[in-house]
Structure formats: C-alpha cells, structure tokens
mmCIF file of C-alpha atoms in Angstrom:
data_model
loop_
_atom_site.group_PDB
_atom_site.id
_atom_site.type_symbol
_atom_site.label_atom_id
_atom_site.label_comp_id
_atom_site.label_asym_id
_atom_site.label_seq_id
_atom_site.Cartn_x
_atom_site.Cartn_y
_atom_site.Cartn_z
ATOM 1 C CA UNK M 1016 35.639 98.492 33.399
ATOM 2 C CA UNK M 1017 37.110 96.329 30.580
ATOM 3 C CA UNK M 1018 33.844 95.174 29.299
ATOM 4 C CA UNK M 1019 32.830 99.043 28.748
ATOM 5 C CA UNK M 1020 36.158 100.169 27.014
ATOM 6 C CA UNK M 1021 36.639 97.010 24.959
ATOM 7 C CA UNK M 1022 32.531 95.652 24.438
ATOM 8 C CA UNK M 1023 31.561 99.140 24.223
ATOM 9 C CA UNK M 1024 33.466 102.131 23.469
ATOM 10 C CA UNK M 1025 36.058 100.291 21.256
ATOM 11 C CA UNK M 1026 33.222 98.520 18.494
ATOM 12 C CA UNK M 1027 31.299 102.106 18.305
ATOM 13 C CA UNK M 1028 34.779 103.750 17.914
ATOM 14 C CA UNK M 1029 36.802 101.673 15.452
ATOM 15 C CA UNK M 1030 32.961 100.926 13.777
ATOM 16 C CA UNK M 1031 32.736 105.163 12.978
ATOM 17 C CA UNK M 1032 36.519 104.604 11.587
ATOM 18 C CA UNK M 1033 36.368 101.943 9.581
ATOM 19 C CA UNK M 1034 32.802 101.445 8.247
ATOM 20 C CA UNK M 1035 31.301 104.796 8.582
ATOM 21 C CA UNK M 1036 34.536 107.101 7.331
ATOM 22 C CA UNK M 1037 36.610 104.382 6.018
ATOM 23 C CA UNK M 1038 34.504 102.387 3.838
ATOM 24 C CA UNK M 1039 31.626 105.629 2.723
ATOM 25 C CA UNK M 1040 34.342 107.511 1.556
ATOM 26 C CA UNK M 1041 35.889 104.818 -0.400
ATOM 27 C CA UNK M 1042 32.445 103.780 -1.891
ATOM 28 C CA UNK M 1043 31.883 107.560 -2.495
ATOM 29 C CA UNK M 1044 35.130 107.735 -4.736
ATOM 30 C CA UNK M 1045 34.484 104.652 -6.676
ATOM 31 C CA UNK M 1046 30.854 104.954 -7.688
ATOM 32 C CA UNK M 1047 31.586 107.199 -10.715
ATOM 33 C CA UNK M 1048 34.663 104.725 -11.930
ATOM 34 C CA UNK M 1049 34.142 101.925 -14.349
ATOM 35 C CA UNK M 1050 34.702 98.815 -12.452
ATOM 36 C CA UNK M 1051 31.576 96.669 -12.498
ATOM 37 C CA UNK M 1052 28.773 97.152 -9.964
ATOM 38 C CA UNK M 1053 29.467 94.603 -8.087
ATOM 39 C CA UNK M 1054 33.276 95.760 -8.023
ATOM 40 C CA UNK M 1055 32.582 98.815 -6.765
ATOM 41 C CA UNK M 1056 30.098 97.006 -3.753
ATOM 42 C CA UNK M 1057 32.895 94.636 -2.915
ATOM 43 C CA UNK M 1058 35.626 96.624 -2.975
ATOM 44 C CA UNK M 1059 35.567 98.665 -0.006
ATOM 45 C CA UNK M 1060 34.094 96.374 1.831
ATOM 46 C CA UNK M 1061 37.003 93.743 1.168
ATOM 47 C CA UNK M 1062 39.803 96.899 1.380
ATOM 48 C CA UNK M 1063 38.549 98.170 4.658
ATOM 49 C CA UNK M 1064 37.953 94.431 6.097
ATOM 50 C CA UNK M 1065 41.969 94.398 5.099
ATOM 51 C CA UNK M 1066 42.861 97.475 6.501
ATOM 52 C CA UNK M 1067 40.927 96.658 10.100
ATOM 53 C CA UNK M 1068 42.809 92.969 10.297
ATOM 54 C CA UNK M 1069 45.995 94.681 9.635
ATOM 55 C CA UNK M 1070 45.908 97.193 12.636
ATOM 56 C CA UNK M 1071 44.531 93.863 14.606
ATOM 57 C CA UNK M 1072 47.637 92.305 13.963
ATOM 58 C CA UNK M 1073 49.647 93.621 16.703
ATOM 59 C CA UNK M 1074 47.841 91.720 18.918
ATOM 60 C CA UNK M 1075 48.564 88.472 16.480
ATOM 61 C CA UNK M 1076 47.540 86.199 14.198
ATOM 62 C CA UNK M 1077 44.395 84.455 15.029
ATOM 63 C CA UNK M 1078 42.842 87.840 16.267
ATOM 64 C CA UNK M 1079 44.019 89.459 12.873
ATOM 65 C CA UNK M 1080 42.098 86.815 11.147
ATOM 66 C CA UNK M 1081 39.287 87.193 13.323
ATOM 67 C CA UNK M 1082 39.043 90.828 12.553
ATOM 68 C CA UNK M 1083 39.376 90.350 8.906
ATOM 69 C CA UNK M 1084 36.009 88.119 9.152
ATOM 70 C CA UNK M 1085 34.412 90.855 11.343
ATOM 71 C CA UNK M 1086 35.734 93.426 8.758
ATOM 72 C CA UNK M 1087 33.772 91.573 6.432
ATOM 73 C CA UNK M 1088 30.754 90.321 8.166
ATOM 74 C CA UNK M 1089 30.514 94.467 9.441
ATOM 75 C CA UNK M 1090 30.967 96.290 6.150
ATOM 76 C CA UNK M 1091 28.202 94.011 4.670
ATOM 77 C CA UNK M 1092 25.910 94.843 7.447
ATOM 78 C CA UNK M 1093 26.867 98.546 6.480
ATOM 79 C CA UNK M 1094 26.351 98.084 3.000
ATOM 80 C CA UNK M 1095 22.913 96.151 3.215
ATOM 81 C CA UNK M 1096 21.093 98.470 5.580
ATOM 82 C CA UNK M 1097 23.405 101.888 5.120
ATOM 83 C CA UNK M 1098 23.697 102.095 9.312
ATOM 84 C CA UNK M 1099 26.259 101.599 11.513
ATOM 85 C CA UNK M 1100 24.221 99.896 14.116
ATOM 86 C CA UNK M 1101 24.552 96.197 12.993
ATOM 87 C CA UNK M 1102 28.040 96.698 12.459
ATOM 88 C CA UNK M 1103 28.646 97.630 16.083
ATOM 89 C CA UNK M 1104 26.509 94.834 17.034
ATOM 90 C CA UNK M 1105 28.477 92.661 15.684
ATOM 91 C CA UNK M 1106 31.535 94.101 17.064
ATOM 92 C CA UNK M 1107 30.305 94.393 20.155
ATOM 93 C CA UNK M 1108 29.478 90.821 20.346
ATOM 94 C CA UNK M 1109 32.720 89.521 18.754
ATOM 95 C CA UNK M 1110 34.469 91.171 21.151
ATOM 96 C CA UNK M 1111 31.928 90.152 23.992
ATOM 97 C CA UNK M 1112 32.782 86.359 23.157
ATOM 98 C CA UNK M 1113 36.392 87.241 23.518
ATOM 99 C CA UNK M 1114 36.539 88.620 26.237
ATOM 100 C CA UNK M 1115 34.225 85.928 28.156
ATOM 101 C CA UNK M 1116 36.146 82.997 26.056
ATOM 102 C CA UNK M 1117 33.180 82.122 24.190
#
C-alpha cells in the first residue's frame, strides 16, 4: 500500500542514508579537524539536512523546504541520542501528515 512504501519503508530507508551513513561518516571525518566543537556538531547535521532537501526538490519547493526542517529536526535526534529510531519517527510521521493532509 502507499502508506507502507512511503510511511514506512521510505523514512527507515532514506533515515539509514542520510543520518546513519551520511551524517556518521561525515562526523567521523571531522572530529579530528580544528573547527570548534560545536562546528564539528553542527556541521553535518546542517550539510546532510541540505543534501536530503535537495534530492526532495524534484518533487518541489514547499516539500524541499519541508525536508530541509526534517533534515534538521532528524539529524539532531541522531546526534542527541546516537540512534536512528527518533529520526525515523519523525520521518515516519512527517510523511504520515502528508500523506493524510494533516
């Protein structure tokens, strides 16, 4: 059904992507350079949140700016707890309100 493929299958997929190889490996690279702490927190989380409303923007505009606000509001979940789960919670239920027109 379309609720499976694009509430389910589509948050855990693009999630493992984008937060869990996108934004780790980006983290991973910039730990040992000298930007500031905070710099090297909010950088791949802002990159990858950039990256994600990009490949959204095929579909237009307001959904590109809507996934650069998940892109952000995910890759802090994955930052502050280190899991993937909240981050494809949230996707899950952005694209759940989409989908019903919430």
């Amino acid at each position: 059904t379309l609720f499976r493929s694009f509430g389910v299958a589509a948050p855990i997929q693009e999630e493992v992507i984008f937060r869990g190889l996108l934004q780790t490996t980006l983290s991973n690279d910039l730990a040992t350079t000298r930007l500031s702490a905070s710099a090297r927190q909010a950088l791949p989380v802002a990159l990858v949140a950039v990256l994600f409303a990009a490949v959204h923007l095929e579909v237009g505009p307001v959904t590109a700016l809507f996934a650069l606000i998940l892109g952000i509001v995910a890759g802090e979940s994955r930052r502050w707890t280190a899991s993937l789960l909240p981050a494809i919670l949230a996707h899950a239920i952005f694209n759940a309100a989409g989908l019903y027109g919430v």
